[in-house]
Tab-separated table of C-alpha atoms in Angstrom:
chain	number	residue	atom	x	y	z
A	1	UNK	CA	-13.574	5.418	-42.317
A	2	UNK	CA	-16.280	6.157	-40.010
A	3	UNK	CA	-15.963	6.844	-36.197
A	4	UNK	CA	-17.233	4.376	-33.690
A	5	UNK	CA	-20.464	5.071	-31.720
A	6	UNK	CA	-21.724	4.072	-28.371
A	7	UNK	CA	-25.275	3.907	-26.522
A	8	UNK	CA	-23.441	5.152	-23.368
A	9	UNK	CA	-20.699	7.775	-22.784
A	10	UNK	CA	-20.451	8.044	-19.153
A	11	UNK	CA	-21.758	6.062	-15.874
A	12	UNK	CA	-22.622	7.661	-12.678
A	13	UNK	CA	-21.587	5.440	-9.659
A	14	UNK	CA	-23.347	6.074	-6.395
A	15	UNK	CA	-22.068	4.190	-3.480
A	16	UNK	CA	-23.080	3.429	0.083
A	17	UNK	CA	-20.755	2.004	2.908
A	18	UNK	CA	-20.207	-1.743	2.629
A	19	UNK	CA	-22.387	-1.841	-0.662
A	20	UNK	CA	-19.774	-3.601	-2.555
A	21	UNK	CA	-17.729	-6.772	-2.252
A	22	UNK	CA	-14.160	-7.776	-3.327
A	23	UNK	CA	-15.709	-9.681	-6.206
A	24	UNK	CA	-17.261	-6.588	-7.652
A	25	UNK	CA	-20.315	-5.626	-9.431
A	26	UNK	CA	-21.104	-4.830	-13.198
A	27	UNK	CA	-19.619	-1.476	-14.045
A	28	UNK	CA	-22.465	-0.740	-16.203
A	29	UNK	CA	-26.021	-1.326	-15.083
A	30	UNK	CA	-26.885	-1.562	-18.812
A	31	UNK	CA	-23.730	-2.341	-20.814
A	32	UNK	CA	-22.867	0.127	-23.835
A	33	UNK	CA	-23.416	-1.146	-27.337
A	34	UNK	CA	-20.555	0.020	-29.594
A	35	UNK	CA	-20.803	0.070	-33.245
A	36	UNK	CA	-18.172	0.604	-35.950
A	37	UNK	CA	-18.696	0.155	-39.544
A	38	UNK	CA	-15.280	-1.326	-40.322
A	39	UNK	CA	-15.206	-3.365	-36.948
A	40	UNK	CA	-11.475	-2.736	-36.948
A	41	UNK	CA	-9.899	-1.701	-33.533
A	42	UNK	CA	-6.284	-2.984	-34.169
A	43	UNK	CA	-3.922	-0.290	-32.640
A	44	UNK	CA	-7.038	1.439	-30.899
A	45	UNK	CA	-8.090	1.306	-27.437
A	46	UNK	CA	-10.950	1.331	-24.842
A	47	UNK	CA	-10.878	3.867	-21.841
A	48	UNK	CA	-12.723	4.368	-18.650
A	49	UNK	CA	-11.520	7.681	-16.907
A	50	UNK	CA	-12.620	9.622	-13.826
A	51	UNK	CA	-11.662	6.961	-11.304
A	52	UNK	CA	-10.958	8.137	-7.601
A	53	UNK	CA	-7.978	6.663	-5.768
A	54	UNK	CA	-10.258	4.114	-4.066
A	55	UNK	CA	-11.892	2.880	-7.231
A	56	UNK	CA	-11.080	-0.479	-8.958
A	57	UNK	CA	-12.069	-1.689	-12.430
A	58	UNK	CA	-11.175	-5.177	-13.650
A	59	UNK	CA	-12.296	-7.847	-16.072
A	60	UNK	CA	-14.496	-10.800	-15.299
A	61	UNK	CA	-12.697	-14.010	-16.158
A	62	UNK	CA	-15.718	-15.748	-17.729
A	63	UNK	CA	-13.818	-18.355	-19.698
A	64	UNK	CA	-12.251	-19.186	-23.104
A	65	UNK	CA	-15.100	-20.776	-24.915
A	66	UNK	CA	-16.708	-19.039	-27.935
A	67	UNK	CA	-18.329	-15.757	-27.040
A	68	UNK	CA	-16.593	-15.555	-23.654
A	69	UNK	CA	-14.166	-13.164	-22.147
A	70	UNK	CA	-10.971	-14.321	-20.233
A	71	UNK	CA	-8.492	-12.260	-18.348
A	72	UNK	CA	-5.094	-13.689	-17.615
A	73	UNK	CA	-2.450	-11.283	-16.111
A	74	UNK	CA	-2.622	-8.184	-18.306
A	75	UNK	CA	-4.047	-9.986	-21.393
A	76	UNK	CA	-7.641	-10.165	-22.389
A	77	UNK	CA	-9.019	-12.681	-24.820
A	78	UNK	CA	-12.392	-13.298	-26.581
A	79	UNK	CA	-13.197	-16.820	-27.506
A	80	UNK	CA	-9.669	-17.956	-26.519
A	81	UNK	CA	-8.078	-15.272	-28.765
A	82	UNK	CA	-5.910	-12.487	-27.107
A	83	UNK	CA	-7.180	-9.188	-28.471
A	84	UNK	CA	-5.811	-6.656	-26.022
A	85	UNK	CA	-3.561	-5.644	-23.171
A	86	UNK	CA	-4.920	-4.273	-19.907
A	87	UNK	CA	-3.532	-1.115	-18.239
A	88	UNK	CA	-4.556	0.902	-14.908
A	89	UNK	CA	-7.883	0.442	-13.222
A	90	UNK	CA	-6.505	0.761	-9.629
A	91	UNK	CA	-7.521	4.292	-8.878
A	92	UNK	CA	-6.156	5.434	-12.366
A	93	UNK	CA	-7.712	5.423	-15.814
A	94	UNK	CA	-8.632	1.931	-17.100
A	95	UNK	CA	-7.474	1.121	-20.672
A	96	UNK	CA	-7.296	-1.765	-22.999
A	97	UNK	CA	-4.919	-1.519	-25.945
A	98	UNK	CA	-6.178	-3.511	-28.878
A	99	UNK	CA	-4.288	-5.682	-31.359
A	100	UNK	CA	-5.463	-6.526	-34.869
A	101	UNK	CA	-7.770	-9.369	-33.546
A	102	UNK	CA	-10.050	-6.789	-31.697
A	103	UNK	CA	-13.469	-6.443	-33.475
A	104	UNK	CA	-16.827	-4.981	-32.481
A	105	UNK	CA	-17.985	-8.196	-30.858
A	106	UNK	CA	-15.086	-8.594	-28.710
A	107	UNK	CA	-15.190	-4.944	-27.734
A	108	UNK	CA	-18.887	-5.301	-26.759
A	109	UNK	CA	-18.117	-8.474	-24.714
A	110	UNK	CA	-15.287	-6.519	-23.011
A	111	UNK	CA	-17.795	-3.902	-21.763
A	112	UNK	CA	-20.179	-6.405	-20.728
A	113	UNK	CA	-17.662	-8.093	-18.457
A	114	UNK	CA	-16.161	-5.054	-16.633
A	115	UNK	CA	-16.473	-5.143	-12.856
A	116	UNK	CA	-16.323	-2.462	-10.389
A	117	UNK	CA	-15.411	-2.516	-6.700
A	118	UNK	CA	-13.980	-0.018	-4.148
A	119	UNK	CA	-11.259	-0.357	-1.345
A	120	UNK	CA	-12.539	2.420	1.128
A	121	UNK	CA	-14.655	1.651	4.156
A	122	UNK	CA	-16.182	5.084	3.759
A	123	UNK	CA	-16.132	5.547	-0.063
A	124	UNK	CA	-16.954	8.843	-1.810
A	125	UNK	CA	-20.669	8.584	-2.430
A	126	UNK	CA	-20.699	9.646	-6.156
A	127	UNK	CA	-18.311	9.781	-9.168
A	128	UNK	CA	-18.921	10.095	-12.988
A	129	UNK	CA	-16.844	7.666	-15.111
A	130	UNK	CA	-16.333	8.495	-18.638
A	131	UNK	CA	-16.109	5.973	-21.535
A	132	UNK	CA	-13.982	6.394	-24.749
A	133	UNK	CA	-13.438	4.051	-27.683
A	134	UNK	CA	-10.678	4.572	-30.271
A	135	UNK	CA	-10.677	2.497	-33.533
A	136	UNK	CA	-7.861	1.587	-35.921
A	137	UNK	CA	-7.994	4.903	-37.600
A	138	UNK	CA	-7.683	6.935	-34.449
A	139	UNK	CA	-11.283	8.070	-34.526
A	140	UNK	CA	-12.992	8.009	-31.160
A	141	UNK	CA	-16.448	8.663	-29.602
A	142	UNK	CA	-16.124	12.333	-30.306
A	143	UNK	CA	-15.968	13.430	-26.643
A	144	UNK	CA	-12.208	13.932	-26.240
A	145	UNK	CA	-8.946	12.400	-27.262
A	146	UNK	CA	-7.798	9.453	-25.353
A	147	UNK	CA	-4.799	11.526	-24.045
A	148	UNK	CA	-6.988	14.491	-22.602
A	149	UNK	CA	-7.757	14.650	-18.955
A	150	UNK	CA	-11.275	14.318	-17.711
A	151	UNK	CA	-12.351	16.548	-14.764
A	152	UNK	CA	-14.862	15.405	-12.349
A	153	UNK	CA	-16.344	17.330	-9.267
A	154	UNK	CA	-15.308	15.882	-5.985
A	155	UNK	CA	-18.043	14.722	-3.564
A	156	UNK	CA	-18.128	16.626	-0.492
A	157	UNK	CA	-16.571	13.931	1.540
A	158	UNK	CA	-13.621	13.571	-0.924
A	159	UNK	CA	-13.167	17.243	-1.576
A	160	UNK	CA	-9.697	18.404	-0.078
A	161	UNK	CA	-11.053	21.856	0.186
A	162	UNK	CA	-14.310	20.912	1.972
A	163	UNK	CA	-13.234	22.686	5.316
A	164	UNK	CA	-11.742	25.726	3.604
A	165	UNK	CA	-13.677	28.785	4.180
A	166	UNK	CA	-13.313	31.403	1.578
A	167	UNK	CA	-15.343	34.100	3.494
A	168	UNK	CA	-13.176	36.443	5.426
A	169	UNK	CA	-15.415	38.706	7.397
A	170	UNK	CA	-17.430	39.507	4.286
A	171	UNK	CA	-14.401	40.780	2.512
A	172	UNK	CA	-14.374	40.365	-1.339
A	173	UNK	CA	-12.039	37.451	-2.387
A	174	UNK	CA	-9.643	38.913	-4.999
A	175	UNK	CA	-7.481	35.957	-5.786
A	176	UNK	CA	-6.635	32.306	-4.915
A	177	UNK	CA	-3.249	30.748	-5.372
A	178	UNK	CA	-1.677	27.311	-4.652
A	179	UNK	CA	2.135	27.620	-3.917
A	180	UNK	CA	4.525	25.743	-1.814
A	181	UNK	CA	5.212	28.124	1.041
A	182	UNK	CA	6.767	25.880	3.558
A	183	UNK	CA	8.953	23.902	1.187
A	184	UNK	CA	7.575	20.557	2.066
A	185	UNK	CA	6.701	19.629	-1.570
A	186	UNK	CA	2.817	20.189	-1.691
A	187	UNK	CA	0.886	23.188	-2.488
A	188	UNK	CA	-0.440	25.575	0.124
A	189	UNK	CA	-3.473	27.876	-0.473
A	190	UNK	CA	-3.252	31.611	-0.440
A	191	UNK	CA	-6.284	33.761	-0.571
A	192	UNK	CA	-6.040	37.556	-0.872
A	193	UNK	CA	-8.911	39.939	-0.053
A	194	UNK	CA	-9.983	43.400	-1.073
A	195	UNK	CA	-9.067	44.638	2.462
A	196	UNK	CA	-5.428	43.701	1.748
A	197	UNK	CA	-5.602	40.659	4.055
A	198	UNK	CA	-3.811	37.586	2.940
A	199	UNK	CA	-5.125	34.171	4.528
A	200	UNK	CA	-2.908	31.084	4.324
A	201	UNK	CA	-4.254	27.426	4.378
A	202	UNK	CA	-1.303	24.987	4.905
A	203	UNK	CA	-1.529	21.760	2.988
A	204	UNK	CA	-0.542	18.712	5.086
A	205	UNK	CA	-0.360	20.582	8.370
A	206	UNK	CA	-1.582	17.627	10.268
A	207	UNK	CA	0.582	15.123	8.367
A	208	UNK	CA	-1.938	14.380	5.577
A	209	UNK	CA	-1.252	15.991	2.249
A	210	UNK	CA	-4.516	17.175	0.677
A	211	UNK	CA	-5.886	18.269	4.070
A	212	UNK	CA	-5.749	22.116	4.537
A	213	UNK	CA	-5.612	23.794	7.878
A	214	UNK	CA	-5.919	27.557	8.390
A	215	UNK	CA	-2.634	29.256	9.482
A	216	UNK	CA	-3.161	31.665	12.361
A	217	UNK	CA	-2.617	35.245	11.334
A	218	UNK	CA	0.268	35.574	13.676
A	219	UNK	CA	1.989	32.468	12.181
A	220	UNK	CA	1.453	33.580	8.568
A	221	UNK	CA	4.515	34.521	6.458
A	222	UNK	CA	2.523	37.503	5.491
A	223	UNK	CA	1.853	38.728	9.138
A	224	UNK	CA	2.828	42.295	9.849
A	225	UNK	CA	3.019	43.103	6.168
A	226	UNK	CA	0.934	45.924	4.547
A	227	UNK	CA	-0.762	45.245	1.312
A	228	UNK	CA	-2.736	47.535	-0.863
A	229	UNK	CA	-6.502	47.392	-1.008
A	230	UNK	CA	-7.922	45.119	-3.722
A	231	UNK	CA	-4.680	43.277	-3.465
A	232	UNK	CA	-4.410	40.241	-5.819
A	233	UNK	CA	-1.227	37.936	-5.860
A	234	UNK	CA	0.236	35.483	-8.247
A	235	UNK	CA	3.352	33.307	-7.865
A	236	UNK	CA	6.047	32.367	-10.321
A	237	UNK	CA	9.811	32.153	-10.460
A	238	UNK	CA	10.450	35.574	-11.755
A	239	UNK	CA	14.222	35.637	-11.215
A	240	UNK	CA	14.980	32.058	-12.195
A	241	UNK	CA	16.493	30.933	-8.910
A	242	UNK	CA	14.075	28.025	-8.311
A	243	UNK	CA	11.853	29.823	-5.668
A	244	UNK	CA	8.366	31.088	-6.421
A	245	UNK	CA	8.390	34.919	-6.197
A	246	UNK	CA	5.101	36.800	-5.577
A	247	UNK	CA	3.665	39.464	-7.862
A	248	UNK	CA	1.120	41.703	-6.027
A	249	UNK	CA	-1.411	44.093	-7.709
A	250	UNK	CA	-3.633	46.551	-6.065
A	251	UNK	CA	-4.855	50.047	-5.565
A	252	UNK	CA	-1.938	52.514	-4.958
A	253	UNK	CA	-2.373	55.650	-2.688
A	254	UNK	CA	-3.187	57.541	-5.884
A	255	UNK	CA	-6.131	55.425	-6.728
A	256	UNK	CA	-4.189	53.687	-9.636
A	257	UNK	CA	-3.732	50.042	-10.213
A	258	UNK	CA	0.059	49.222	-9.421
A	259	UNK	CA	2.095	46.117	-9.491
A	260	UNK	CA	5.303	44.931	-7.757
A	261	UNK	CA	7.362	41.757	-7.610
A	262	UNK	CA	8.266	40.487	-4.146
A	263	UNK	CA	11.456	38.270	-4.114
A	264	UNK	CA	11.157	34.973	-2.132
A	265	UNK	CA	14.168	34.135	0.110
A	266	UNK	CA	14.258	30.627	1.587
A	267	UNK	CA	15.739	29.935	4.922
A	268	UNK	CA	15.381	27.548	7.904
A	269	UNK	CA	11.912	25.992	8.347
A	270	UNK	CA	11.168	28.643	11.076
A	271	UNK	CA	11.950	31.446	8.677
A	272	UNK	CA	9.198	32.844	6.435
A	273	UNK	CA	10.087	32.678	2.738
A	274	UNK	CA	9.112	36.292	2.658
A	275	UNK	CA	10.814	37.369	5.944
A	276	UNK	CA	12.514	40.780	5.517
A	277	UNK	CA	11.285	41.604	2.156
A	278	UNK	CA	9.495	44.954	1.590
A	279	UNK	CA	5.914	44.507	0.465
A	280	UNK	CA	3.753	47.175	-1.403
A	281	UNK	CA	1.821	49.860	0.420
């Protein structure tokens, strides 16, 4: 059996504020043309991935006459015959799982009737959406399997790290780690520098997870601790007690590379998880 092919593998959406209506606009400026020698998609699927939380993809309900696409609930039909079940599309990957009545003509009509809209008053200006099609044999467009994640670069407005400054008085950045330092369930950012300085950016400090705020040095759990030069850190539950411990490497006083594990000890919210633990010199 031959794999399906497509004239389009991704679509770049560029948005301006108030450029969309709730009724949506065609997802593709030029709809893809899918081809499959066997025209057999039963058990296969159609995917659009790369959506941001504000993105919405749905199907135009054109009608049930011959050659028309209809969407009722989570079922999609072509010419009045149901050929697939719809999943996602509300800020999550959009997928249609096909039944044995799905053929190339129905799949192409589906792509031609996909609509896009956005729920944000200030939408991210750009995103790249990726298309994949899986036929009855499990063959796809050759980009990635349907279960693999797709990574898309955040626009500046949507980037949660947009306000994070990696520069620290010109010191060389040695390592970047995400770890829940304050026990609130989201990952904070810890940067280490060649000077032995650790800088913490707290996630959700202003009540908004995904927004990072630099922690003043005197409020940092690492304040007053001495680290080796060229210090790099990693976090893992080394002793199996459920807390992320810290492993620090750096230049020792003899000029050699050394490593040490630092045990985390949880306490009240006002207590640093590293309070009272000896750190390397």
